[in-house]
Amino acid sequence: MPELPEVETMRRGILGIVGTRILKIRKPRCRYRPITISPNIPTIHRRLAEQTITDVTRLGKRVLIHADRWVLILQPKMTGLVCLEAPPDADHVRLEVLLDNPALPLLRFWDRRGLGTVELLEQSQIHDRIILGKLGPDALTIDRDDFYQRFNKTNRPIKVALLDQKLVAGVGNLYASEMLHVARIHPATPSSKVSRRRVSRLFDAMRSILLEAIAHEGSTLSDGTYRNALNDPGSYQSQHLVYDRADHPCPTCNKSPIQRIVQAQRSTFFCPRCQKS
DNA sequence: CATATGTCCTGAGAGC
DNA sequence: TGCTCTCAGGACATAT
């Protein structure tokens, strides 16, 4: 579930490792099927050991740890976490980075479902291997006109288009429903048929919701999986207007119940009264 | 090219 | 109580 706000919270949570030297990269024994790690651990260790971390950045829903000319890319996907404190449990730790810092001795990549990935690339490979053909502009830096042009070019339902990382990077299933509600747009509307005025409203809703969600350190849903780097839950779930609130009265109009529909095999939540066409 | 569907994975919760 | 079944969804592979 980690989307832009959760991944940005992970990034900010481990910023303190900048300036620290990497001692060792290792994979704890784990009874589950191993996650995808590329290249293999000994190679990653050989390239990163003794290198100093120079920056931690975010690319869409990935966390990037920079050291020398290398970039360690952590992709949490559904249940991945980046932990500086004790992870939720010891069984699902997928990668450990030992650091030369008594205050922050160990960075862990934890992932219960194991769909996440770890990849080490050279800085010079990032554009061709991660951005090109995969990622559009970041949801927090794209400009209003580019946003409109991109969503005007596809006929898919606008909710489905919002999940396409090639259009705009960072939005996922939860925040897509929330921003469409605030923008008062029906999620099934073909994207190209949404008026410029409404797309502009969506742009504003996207920015304000993502920024507010970051301020709340993301959303920890009822399964409790998502945690920040210190193993604390986020609090934006208390601000959700429609997500996972089927049959609850719409908090905006106080009249219609929130409706759940399925689009592209994913749940969408909206108010049929507030979000027409 | 654009769009749609299938797949990966584990644990929580439902239903019997 | 303990079993089986369904579902959650990010991103990529494959199909139409």
PDB file of C-alpha atoms (C1' of nucleotides) in Angstrom:
ATOM      1  CA  MET A   1       0.000   0.000   0.000  1.00  0.00           C
ATOM      2  CA  PRO A   2       2.843   2.455   0.409  1.00  0.00           C
ATOM      3  CA  GLU A   3       2.152   5.342  -1.953  1.00  0.00           C
ATOM      4  CA  LEU A   4       3.917   8.668  -2.315  1.00  0.00           C
ATOM      5  CA  PRO A   5       3.195   9.955   1.235  1.00  0.00           C
ATOM      6  CA  GLU A   6       4.275   6.718   2.905  1.00  0.00           C
ATOM      7  CA  VAL A   7       7.418   6.375   0.782  1.00  0.00           C
ATOM      8  CA  GLU A   8       8.294  10.032   1.361  1.00  0.00           C
ATOM      9  CA  THR A   9       7.845   9.405   5.094  1.00  0.00           C
ATOM     10  CA  MET A  10      10.237   6.450   4.838  1.00  0.00           C
ATOM     11  CA  ARG A  11      12.746   8.662   3.044  1.00  0.00           C
ATOM     12  CA  ARG A  12      12.555  11.410   5.652  1.00  0.00           C
ATOM     13  CA  GLY A  13      12.722   8.828   8.409  1.00  0.00           C
ATOM     14  CA  ILE A  14      16.126   7.572   7.301  1.00  0.00           C
ATOM     15  CA  LEU A  15      17.676  10.888   6.243  1.00  0.00           C
ATOM     16  CA  GLY A  16      19.842  10.659   9.347  1.00  0.00           C
ATOM     17  CA  ILE A  17      21.949   7.958   7.689  1.00  0.00           C
ATOM     18  CA  VAL A  18      23.406  10.498   5.242  1.00  0.00           C
ATOM     19  CA  GLY A  19      27.107  10.850   5.967  1.00  0.00           C
ATOM     20  CA  THR A  20      27.325   7.376   7.468  1.00  0.00           C
ATOM     21  CA  ARG A  21      29.641   4.686   6.114  1.00  0.00           C
ATOM     22  CA  ILE A  22      28.175   1.344   5.064  1.00  0.00           C
ATOM     23  CA  LEU A  23      29.865  -1.607   6.794  1.00  0.00           C
ATOM     24  CA  LYS A  24      28.034  -4.605   5.436  1.00  0.00           C
ATOM     25  CA  ILE A  25      25.102  -5.699   3.295  1.00  0.00           C
ATOM     26  CA  ARG A  26      23.545  -9.014   4.231  1.00  0.00           C
ATOM     27  CA  LYS A  27      20.407 -11.082   3.860  1.00  0.00           C
ATOM     28  CA  PRO A  28      19.039 -12.595   7.082  1.00  0.00           C
ATOM     29  CA  ARG A  29      17.879 -16.165   6.929  1.00  0.00           C
ATOM     30  CA  CYS A  30      14.216 -16.123   6.103  1.00  0.00           C
ATOM     31  CA  ARG A  31      11.764 -18.980   5.845  1.00  0.00           C
ATOM     32  CA  TYR A  32       9.864 -17.317   3.040  1.00  0.00           C
ATOM     33  CA  ARG A  33      10.575 -17.271  -0.647  1.00  0.00           C
ATOM     34  CA  PRO A  34      13.327 -14.678  -1.205  1.00  0.00           C
ATOM     35  CA  ILE A  35      12.386 -11.335  -2.682  1.00  0.00           C
ATOM     36  CA  THR A  36      13.919 -10.126  -5.924  1.00  0.00           C
ATOM     37  CA  ILE A  37      17.348  -8.638  -5.193  1.00  0.00           C
ATOM     38  CA  SER A  38      19.544  -7.558  -8.086  1.00  0.00           C
ATOM     39  CA  PRO A  39      22.424  -8.156  -8.425  1.00  0.00           C
ATOM     40  CA  ASN A  40      23.137 -10.787  -5.742  1.00  0.00           C
ATOM     41  CA  ILE A  41      23.943  -9.861  -2.147  1.00  0.00           C
ATOM     42  CA  PRO A  42      27.709 -10.506  -2.312  1.00  0.00           C
ATOM     43  CA  THR A  43      27.979  -8.216  -5.322  1.00  0.00           C
ATOM     44  CA  ILE A  44      25.942  -5.492  -3.640  1.00  0.00           C
ATOM     45  CA  HIS A  45      28.097  -5.878  -0.545  1.00  0.00           C
ATOM     46  CA  ARG A  46      31.314  -5.635  -2.549  1.00  0.00           C
ATOM     47  CA  ARG A  47      30.161  -2.442  -4.249  1.00  0.00           C
ATOM     48  CA  LEU A  48      28.740  -0.678  -1.193  1.00  0.00           C
ATOM     49  CA  ALA A  49      30.942  -1.733   1.713  1.00  0.00           C
ATOM     50  CA  GLU A  50      33.123   1.146   2.930  1.00  0.00           C
ATOM     51  CA  GLN A  51      31.153   3.641   0.853  1.00  0.00           C
ATOM     52  CA  THR A  52      29.586   6.663   2.533  1.00  0.00           C
ATOM     53  CA  ILE A  53      25.887   7.430   2.067  1.00  0.00           C
ATOM     54  CA  THR A  54      25.612  10.792   0.356  1.00  0.00           C
ATOM     55  CA  ASP A  55      21.844  11.218  -0.042  1.00  0.00           C
ATOM     56  CA  VAL A  56      18.451   9.558   0.327  1.00  0.00           C
ATOM     57  CA  THR A  57      15.929  10.454  -2.366  1.00  0.00           C
ATOM     58  CA  ARG A  58      12.562   9.281  -3.631  1.00  0.00           C
ATOM     59  CA  LEU A  59      11.509   8.378  -7.173  1.00  0.00           C
ATOM     60  CA  GLY A  60       7.765   7.812  -7.330  1.00  0.00           C
ATOM     61  CA  LYS A  61       7.175   5.001  -4.827  1.00  0.00           C
ATOM     62  CA  ARG A  62      10.843   3.980  -4.537  1.00  0.00           C
ATOM     63  CA  VAL A  63      13.423   5.001  -1.911  1.00  0.00           C
ATOM     64  CA  LEU A  64      16.928   5.612  -3.284  1.00  0.00           C
ATOM     65  CA  ILE A  65      20.019   5.409  -1.083  1.00  0.00           C
ATOM     66  CA  HIS A  66      23.011   7.045  -2.762  1.00  0.00           C
ATOM     67  CA  ALA A  67      26.621   6.060  -2.021  1.00  0.00           C
ATOM     68  CA  ASP A  68      29.581   6.802  -4.266  1.00  0.00           C
ATOM     69  CA  ARG A  69      28.391   6.238  -7.822  1.00  0.00           C
ATOM     70  CA  TRP A  70      25.905   3.598  -6.640  1.00  0.00           C
ATOM     71  CA  VAL A  71      22.209   3.822  -5.847  1.00  0.00           C
ATOM     72  CA  LEU A  72      20.432   1.192  -3.746  1.00  0.00           C
ATOM     73  CA  ILE A  73      16.791   1.213  -4.794  1.00  0.00           C
ATOM     74  CA  LEU A  74      14.161  -0.072  -2.362  1.00  0.00           C
ATOM     75  CA  GLN A  75      10.717  -0.671  -3.820  1.00  0.00           C
ATOM     76  CA  PRO A  76       8.235  -1.471  -1.014  1.00  0.00           C
ATOM     77  CA  LYS A  77       5.260  -2.282  -3.293  1.00  0.00           C
ATOM     78  CA  MET A  78       2.460  -3.636  -1.055  1.00  0.00           C
ATOM     79  CA  THR A  79       3.946  -4.284   2.357  1.00  0.00           C
ATOM     80  CA  GLY A  80       7.576  -3.205   2.297  1.00  0.00           C
ATOM     81  CA  LEU A  81       9.036  -1.023   5.044  1.00  0.00           C
ATOM     82  CA  VAL A  82      12.343   0.716   5.603  1.00  0.00           C
ATOM     83  CA  CYS A  83      13.211   0.388   9.293  1.00  0.00           C
ATOM     84  CA  LEU A  84      15.783   2.059  11.502  1.00  0.00           C
ATOM     85  CA  GLU A  85      14.175   0.738  14.683  1.00  0.00           C
ATOM     86  CA  ALA A  86      12.920  -2.784  15.373  1.00  0.00           C
ATOM     87  CA  PRO A  87      10.722  -3.955  12.482  1.00  0.00           C
ATOM     88  CA  PRO A  88       7.195  -5.326  13.134  1.00  0.00           C
ATOM     89  CA  ASP A  89       8.663  -8.834  13.371  1.00  0.00           C
ATOM     90  CA  ALA A  90      11.955 -10.584  12.698  1.00  0.00           C
ATOM     91  CA  ASP A  91      10.586 -13.128  10.237  1.00  0.00           C
ATOM     92  CA  HIS A  92      10.129 -10.818   7.285  1.00  0.00           C
ATOM     93  CA  VAL A  93      13.392  -8.881   7.278  1.00  0.00           C
ATOM     94  CA  ARG A  94      14.629  -9.179   3.701  1.00  0.00           C
ATOM     95  CA  LEU A  95      17.839  -7.127   3.729  1.00  0.00           C
ATOM     96  CA  GLU A  96      20.119  -5.605   6.360  1.00  0.00           C
ATOM     97  CA  VAL A  97      22.493  -2.697   5.898  1.00  0.00           C
ATOM     98  CA  LEU A  98      24.997  -2.424   8.750  1.00  0.00           C
ATOM     99  CA  LEU A  99      26.118   1.150   9.327  1.00  0.00           C
ATOM    100  CA  ASP A 100      29.159   2.681  10.981  1.00  0.00           C
ATOM    101  CA  ASN A 101      27.025   4.786  13.303  1.00  0.00           C
ATOM    102  CA  PRO A 102      26.400   3.817  16.944  1.00  0.00           C
ATOM    103  CA  ALA A 103      23.123   5.751  16.988  1.00  0.00           C
ATOM    104  CA  LEU A 104      21.861   4.173  13.762  1.00  0.00           C
ATOM    105  CA  PRO A 105      23.643   0.832  13.501  1.00  0.00           C
ATOM    106  CA  LEU A 106      21.238  -1.049  11.247  1.00  0.00           C
ATOM    107  CA  LEU A 107      18.883  -0.278   8.384  1.00  0.00           C
ATOM    108  CA  ARG A 108      16.430  -3.036   7.481  1.00  0.00           C
ATOM    109  CA  PHE A 109      14.178  -3.658   4.522  1.00  0.00           C
ATOM    110  CA  TRP A 110      11.162  -5.537   5.880  1.00  0.00           C
ATOM    111  CA  ASP A 111       8.401  -6.936   3.669  1.00  0.00           C
ATOM    112  CA  ARG A 112       5.677  -9.258   4.851  1.00  0.00           C
ATOM    113  CA  ARG A 113       4.306 -10.276   1.493  1.00  0.00           C
ATOM    114  CA  GLY A 114       7.592 -10.220  -0.284  1.00  0.00           C
ATOM    115  CA  LEU A 115       6.455  -8.413  -3.420  1.00  0.00           C
ATOM    116  CA  GLY A 116       8.982  -5.646  -2.870  1.00  0.00           C
ATOM    117  CA  THR A 117      12.334  -5.480  -4.641  1.00  0.00           C
ATOM    118  CA  VAL A 118      15.887  -4.290  -4.055  1.00  0.00           C
ATOM    119  CA  GLU A 119      18.104  -3.177  -6.899  1.00  0.00           C
ATOM    120  CA  LEU A 120      21.581  -1.670  -7.064  1.00  0.00           C
ATOM    121  CA  LEU A 121      22.320   0.535 -10.056  1.00  0.00           C
ATOM    122  CA  GLU A 122      24.923   3.056 -11.021  1.00  0.00           C
ATOM    123  CA  GLN A 123      23.701   6.625 -10.799  1.00  0.00           C
ATOM    124  CA  SER A 124      24.156   6.920 -14.570  1.00  0.00           C
ATOM    125  CA  GLN A 125      21.742   4.006 -15.156  1.00  0.00           C
ATOM    126  CA  ILE A 126      18.838   5.478 -13.182  1.00  0.00           C
ATOM    127  CA  HIS A 127      17.289   7.381 -16.032  1.00  0.00           C
ATOM    128  CA  ASP A 128      17.294   4.580 -18.575  1.00  0.00           C
ATOM    129  CA  ARG A 129      16.472   1.764 -16.174  1.00  0.00           C
ATOM    130  CA  ILE A 130      13.979   3.339 -13.767  1.00  0.00           C
ATOM    131  CA  ILE A 131      12.503   6.466 -15.313  1.00  0.00           C
ATOM    132  CA  LEU A 132      12.401   5.911 -19.075  1.00  0.00           C
ATOM    133  CA  GLY A 133       9.237   4.106 -20.094  1.00  0.00           C
ATOM    134  CA  LYS A 134       8.169   3.527 -16.495  1.00  0.00           C
ATOM    135  CA  LEU A 135       7.721   6.782 -14.605  1.00  0.00           C
ATOM    136  CA  GLY A 136       6.096  10.077 -15.461  1.00  0.00           C
ATOM    137  CA  PRO A 137       6.740  13.297 -13.540  1.00  0.00           C
ATOM    138  CA  ASP A 138       6.390  13.119  -9.764  1.00  0.00           C
ATOM    139  CA  ALA A 139       2.943  13.956  -8.428  1.00  0.00           C
ATOM    140  CA  LEU A 140       4.399  16.732  -6.262  1.00  0.00           C
ATOM    141  CA  THR A 141       6.469  18.407  -8.961  1.00  0.00           C
ATOM    142  CA  ILE A 142       4.423  18.027 -12.151  1.00  0.00           C
ATOM    143  CA  ASP A 143       2.940  21.312 -13.311  1.00  0.00           C
ATOM    144  CA  ARG A 144      -0.743  21.947 -13.847  1.00  0.00           C
ATOM    145  CA  ASP A 145      -0.647  22.108 -17.648  1.00  0.00           C
ATOM    146  CA  ASP A 146       1.458  18.974 -18.074  1.00  0.00           C
ATOM    147  CA  PHE A 147      -0.945  17.187 -15.730  1.00  0.00           C
ATOM    148  CA  TYR A 148      -3.910  18.254 -17.860  1.00  0.00           C
ATOM    149  CA  GLN A 149      -2.245  17.325 -21.154  1.00  0.00           C
ATOM    150  CA  ARG A 150      -1.384  13.849 -19.897  1.00  0.00           C
ATOM    151  CA  PHE A 151      -4.830  13.043 -18.560  1.00  0.00           C
ATOM    152  CA  ASN A 152      -6.416  14.481 -21.668  1.00  0.00           C
ATOM    153  CA  LYS A 153      -4.572  11.909 -23.791  1.00  0.00           C
ATOM    154  CA  THR A 154      -6.126   8.709 -22.428  1.00  0.00           C
ATOM    155  CA  ASN A 155      -9.664   7.396 -22.574  1.00  0.00           C
ATOM    156  CA  ARG A 156      -9.331   5.088 -19.610  1.00  0.00           C
ATOM    157  CA  PRO A 157     -11.458   5.821 -16.537  1.00  0.00           C
ATOM    158  CA  ILE A 158      -9.745   8.648 -14.701  1.00  0.00           C
ATOM    159  CA  LYS A 159      -9.292   6.557 -11.549  1.00  0.00           C
ATOM    160  CA  VAL A 160      -7.457   3.889 -13.559  1.00  0.00           C
ATOM    161  CA  ALA A 161      -5.348   6.566 -15.281  1.00  0.00           C
ATOM    162  CA  LEU A 162      -4.344   8.004 -11.897  1.00  0.00           C
ATOM    163  CA  LEU A 163      -2.786   4.649 -10.999  1.00  0.00           C
ATOM    164  CA  ASP A 164      -0.630   4.644 -14.156  1.00  0.00           C
ATOM    165  CA  GLN A 165       2.850   5.628 -12.959  1.00  0.00           C
ATOM    166  CA  LYS A 166       3.793   6.626 -16.535  1.00  0.00           C
ATOM    167  CA  LEU A 167       1.256   9.440 -16.414  1.00  0.00           C
ATOM    168  CA  VAL A 168       2.159  10.732 -12.968  1.00  0.00           C
ATOM    169  CA  ALA A 169       4.359   8.958 -10.439  1.00  0.00           C
ATOM    170  CA  GLY A 170       3.371   8.390  -6.846  1.00  0.00           C
ATOM    171  CA  VAL A 171      -0.418   8.069  -6.730  1.00  0.00           C
ATOM    172  CA  GLY A 172      -1.843   4.703  -5.657  1.00  0.00           C
ATOM    173  CA  ASN A 173      -5.219   3.176  -4.980  1.00  0.00           C
ATOM    174  CA  LEU A 174      -5.985   4.869  -1.683  1.00  0.00           C
ATOM    175  CA  TYR A 175      -5.107   8.464  -2.546  1.00  0.00           C
ATOM    176  CA  ALA A 176      -6.661   8.187  -6.026  1.00  0.00           C
ATOM    177  CA  SER A 177     -10.100   7.691  -4.461  1.00  0.00           C
ATOM    178  CA  GLU A 178      -9.519  10.481  -1.960  1.00  0.00           C
ATOM    179  CA  MET A 179      -8.419  13.063  -4.529  1.00  0.00           C
ATOM    180  CA  LEU A 180     -11.260  12.268  -6.931  1.00  0.00           C
ATOM    181  CA  HIS A 181     -13.700  12.812  -4.085  1.00  0.00           C
ATOM    182  CA  VAL A 182     -12.250  16.185  -3.146  1.00  0.00           C
ATOM    183  CA  ALA A 183     -12.213  17.179  -6.834  1.00  0.00           C
ATOM    184  CA  ARG A 184     -15.839  15.969  -7.164  1.00  0.00           C
ATOM    185  CA  ILE A 185     -15.118  13.774 -10.195  1.00  0.00           C
ATOM    186  CA  HIS A 186     -16.791  10.415 -10.846  1.00  0.00           C
ATOM    187  CA  PRO A 187     -14.013   7.794 -10.944  1.00  0.00           C
ATOM    188  CA  ALA A 188     -15.384   6.053 -14.050  1.00  0.00           C
ATOM    189  CA  THR A 189     -15.332   9.172 -16.241  1.00  0.00           C
ATOM    190  CA  PRO A 190     -13.121   8.671 -19.298  1.00  0.00           C
ATOM    191  CA  SER A 191     -10.056  10.743 -18.480  1.00  0.00           C
ATOM    192  CA  SER A 192     -10.057  12.630 -21.783  1.00  0.00           C
ATOM    193  CA  LYS A 193     -13.669  13.705 -21.203  1.00  0.00           C
ATOM    194  CA  VAL A 194     -12.997  15.380 -17.869  1.00  0.00           C
ATOM    195  CA  SER A 195     -13.135  19.147 -18.367  1.00  0.00           C
ATOM    196  CA  ARG A 196     -10.036  21.266 -17.989  1.00  0.00           C
ATOM    197  CA  ARG A 197     -11.597  22.928 -14.996  1.00  0.00           C
ATOM    198  CA  ARG A 198     -12.183  19.592 -13.272  1.00  0.00           C
ATOM    199  CA  VAL A 199      -8.690  18.297 -14.079  1.00  0.00           C
ATOM    200  CA  SER A 200      -7.370  21.500 -12.575  1.00  0.00           C
ATOM    201  CA  ARG A 201      -9.427  20.785  -9.456  1.00  0.00           C
ATOM    202  CA  LEU A 202      -7.962  17.276  -9.392  1.00  0.00           C
ATOM    203  CA  PHE A 203      -4.460  18.714  -9.634  1.00  0.00           C
ATOM    204  CA  ASP A 204      -5.119  20.897  -6.595  1.00  0.00           C
ATOM    205  CA  ALA A 205      -6.720  18.026  -4.670  1.00  0.00           C
ATOM    206  CA  MET A 206      -3.787  15.754  -5.490  1.00  0.00           C
ATOM    207  CA  ARG A 207      -1.246  18.230  -4.166  1.00  0.00           C
ATOM    208  CA  SER A 208      -3.137  19.178  -1.029  1.00  0.00           C
ATOM    209  CA  ILE A 209      -3.989  15.580  -0.113  1.00  0.00           C
ATOM    210  CA  LEU A 210      -0.468  14.251  -0.718  1.00  0.00           C
ATOM    211  CA  LEU A 211       1.097  17.094   1.271  1.00  0.00           C
ATOM    212  CA  GLU A 212      -1.364  16.689   4.122  1.00  0.00           C
ATOM    213  CA  ALA A 213      -0.829  12.915   4.125  1.00  0.00           C
ATOM    214  CA  ILE A 214       2.940  13.458   4.334  1.00  0.00           C
ATOM    215  CA  ALA A 215       2.352  15.817   7.260  1.00  0.00           C
ATOM    216  CA  HIS A 216       0.477  12.945   8.936  1.00  0.00           C
ATOM    217  CA  GLU A 217       3.273  10.496   8.057  1.00  0.00           C
ATOM    218  CA  GLY A 218       1.005   8.478   5.777  1.00  0.00           C
ATOM    219  CA  SER A 219      -1.916   6.121   6.328  1.00  0.00           C
ATOM    220  CA  THR A 220      -1.776   3.006   8.490  1.00  0.00           C
ATOM    221  CA  LEU A 221      -4.808   0.899   7.571  1.00  0.00           C
ATOM    222  CA  SER A 222      -6.630  -1.560   9.795  1.00  0.00           C
ATOM    223  CA  ASP A 223      -4.097  -4.305   9.120  1.00  0.00           C
ATOM    224  CA  GLY A 224      -1.532  -2.062  10.811  1.00  0.00           C
ATOM    225  CA  THR A 225       1.216  -2.979   8.371  1.00  0.00           C
ATOM    226  CA  TYR A 226       2.489   0.426   7.357  1.00  0.00           C
ATOM    227  CA  ARG A 227       4.932   2.041   9.806  1.00  0.00           C
ATOM    228  CA  ASN A 228       7.455   4.834   9.528  1.00  0.00           C
ATOM    229  CA  ALA A 229      11.182   4.180   9.956  1.00  0.00           C
ATOM    230  CA  LEU A 230      10.792   4.250  13.747  1.00  0.00           C
ATOM    231  CA  ASN A 231       7.972   1.675  13.656  1.00  0.00           C
ATOM    232  CA  ASP A 232       5.283   4.243  14.478  1.00  0.00           C
ATOM    233  CA  PRO A 233       1.983   4.231  12.542  1.00  0.00           C
ATOM    234  CA  GLY A 234       0.883   7.121  10.352  1.00  0.00           C
ATOM    235  CA  SER A 235      -2.256   9.076  11.176  1.00  0.00           C
ATOM    236  CA  TYR A 236      -3.725  10.173   7.850  1.00  0.00           C
ATOM    237  CA  GLN A 237      -6.215   7.283   8.007  1.00  0.00           C
ATOM    238  CA  SER A 238      -8.261   9.481  10.361  1.00  0.00           C
ATOM    239  CA  GLN A 239      -8.633  11.989   7.511  1.00  0.00           C
ATOM    240  CA  HIS A 240      -9.909   9.529   4.902  1.00  0.00           C
ATOM    241  CA  LEU A 241     -13.187  10.713   3.416  1.00  0.00           C
ATOM    242  CA  VAL A 242     -14.096   7.726   1.238  1.00  0.00           C
ATOM    243  CA  TYR A 243     -11.363   5.067   1.140  1.00  0.00           C
ATOM    244  CA  ASP A 244     -12.520   1.799   2.737  1.00  0.00           C
ATOM    245  CA  ARG A 245     -15.684   3.535   3.920  1.00  0.00           C
ATOM    246  CA  ALA A 246     -18.329   1.780   1.832  1.00  0.00           C
ATOM    247  CA  ASP A 247     -21.873   2.293   3.175  1.00  0.00           C
ATOM    248  CA  HIS A 248     -20.778   5.019   5.584  1.00  0.00           C
ATOM    249  CA  PRO A 249     -22.549   8.356   5.020  1.00  0.00           C
ATOM    250  CA  CYS A 250     -20.546  10.678   2.796  1.00  0.00           C
ATOM    251  CA  PRO A 251     -18.789  13.181   5.084  1.00  0.00           C
ATOM    252  CA  THR A 252     -19.106  15.858   2.389  1.00  0.00           C
ATOM    253  CA  CYS A 253     -22.858  15.803   1.666  1.00  0.00           C
ATOM    254  CA  ASN A 254     -24.006  13.824   4.707  1.00  0.00           C
ATOM    255  CA  LYS A 255     -26.675  12.258   2.508  1.00  0.00           C
ATOM    256  CA  SER A 256     -25.511   9.488   0.210  1.00  0.00           C
ATOM    257  CA  PRO A 257     -23.663   6.400   1.458  1.00  0.00           C
ATOM    258  CA  ILE A 258     -20.155   5.912   0.111  1.00  0.00           C
ATOM    259  CA  GLN A 259     -20.173   3.406  -2.734  1.00  0.00           C
ATOM    260  CA  ARG A 260     -17.534   0.790  -3.565  1.00  0.00           C
ATOM    261  CA  ILE A 261     -16.951  -0.257  -7.159  1.00  0.00           C
ATOM    262  CA  VAL A 262     -14.201  -2.308  -8.791  1.00  0.00           C
ATOM    263  CA  GLN A 263     -12.052  -0.816 -11.554  1.00  0.00           C
ATOM    264  CA  ALA A 264      -9.127  -2.705 -13.070  1.00  0.00           C
ATOM    265  CA  GLN A 265      -9.471  -5.274 -10.266  1.00  0.00           C
ATOM    266  CA  ARG A 266      -9.034  -2.617  -7.614  1.00  0.00           C
ATOM    267  CA  SER A 267     -11.522  -1.115  -5.167  1.00  0.00           C
ATOM    268  CA  THR A 268     -12.666   2.426  -5.810  1.00  0.00           C
ATOM    269  CA  PHE A 269     -14.663   4.377  -3.228  1.00  0.00           C
ATOM    270  CA  PHE A 270     -16.718   7.464  -4.036  1.00  0.00           C
ATOM    271  CA  CYS A 271     -19.885   9.380  -3.257  1.00  0.00           C
ATOM    272  CA  PRO A 272     -22.413   9.039  -6.101  1.00  0.00           C
ATOM    273  CA  ARG A 273     -24.044  12.288  -5.034  1.00  0.00           C
ATOM    274  CA  CYS A 274     -20.928  14.461  -4.778  1.00  0.00           C
ATOM    275  CA  GLN A 275     -19.092  12.881  -7.708  1.00  0.00           C
ATOM    276  CA  LYS A 276     -21.242  12.953 -10.838  1.00  0.00           C
ATOM    277  CA  SER A 277     -19.812  12.436 -14.381  1.00  0.00           C
TER     278      SER A 277
ATOM    279  C1'  DC B   1       0.138   2.116 -30.458  1.00  0.00           C
ATOM    280  C1'  DA B   2      -3.664   1.823 -26.417  1.00  0.00           C
ATOM    281  C1'  DT B   3      -5.896  -0.793 -23.253  1.00  0.00           C
ATOM    282  C1'  DA B   4      -7.121  -4.991 -20.535  1.00  0.00           C
ATOM    283  C1'  DT B   5      -6.089  -8.912 -17.803  1.00  0.00           C
ATOM    284  C1'  DG B   6      -3.182 -12.275 -15.115  1.00  0.00           C
ATOM    285  C1'  DT B   7       0.345 -12.942 -11.774  1.00  0.00           C
ATOM    286  C1'  DC B   8       3.271 -12.653  -7.851  1.00  0.00           C
ATOM    287  C1'  DC B   9       2.909 -13.025  -2.361  1.00  0.00           C
ATOM    288  C1'  DT B  10       1.284 -13.627   2.879  1.00  0.00           C
ATOM    289  C1'  DG B  11      -1.899 -12.898   6.513  1.00  0.00           C
ATOM    290  C1'  DA B  12      -6.380 -11.337   8.091  1.00  0.00           C
ATOM    291  C1'  DG B  13     -10.932 -12.257   8.254  1.00  0.00           C
ATOM    292  C1'  DA B  14     -15.229 -14.646   6.830  1.00  0.00           C
ATOM    293  C1'  DG B  15     -17.902 -18.608   6.764  1.00  0.00           C
ATOM    294  C1'  DC B  16     -18.890 -23.204   7.881  1.00  0.00           C
TER     295       DC B  16
ATOM    296  C1'  DT C   1     -11.983 -24.909  17.355  1.00  0.00           C
ATOM    297  C1'  DG C   2      -9.826 -25.402  13.034  1.00  0.00           C
ATOM    298  C1'  DC C   3     -10.273 -25.749   8.453  1.00  0.00           C
ATOM    299  C1'  DT C   4     -10.789 -23.626   3.615  1.00  0.00           C
ATOM    300  C1'  DC C   5     -11.642 -19.787   0.939  1.00  0.00           C
ATOM    301  C1'  DT C   6     -11.392 -14.922  -0.552  1.00  0.00           C
ATOM    302  C1'  DC C   7      -9.348 -10.637  -0.679  1.00  0.00           C
ATOM    303  C1'  DA C   8      -5.974  -6.769  -0.219  1.00  0.00           C
ATOM    304  C1'  DG C   9      -3.048  -3.934  -4.506  1.00  0.00           C
ATOM    305  C1'  DG C  10       1.881  -2.138  -6.801  1.00  0.00           C
ATOM    306  C1'  DA C  11       4.114  -3.140 -10.827  1.00  0.00           C
ATOM    307  C1'  DC C  12       5.260  -5.881 -14.368  1.00  0.00           C
ATOM    308  C1'  DA C  13       4.335  -9.595 -18.042  1.00  0.00           C
ATOM    309  C1'  DT C  14       1.443 -11.042 -21.365  1.00  0.00           C
ATOM    310  C1'  DA C  15      -2.762 -10.814 -24.233  1.00  0.00           C
ATOM    311  C1'  DT C  16      -6.070  -8.441 -27.135  1.00  0.00           C
TER     312       DT C  16
END
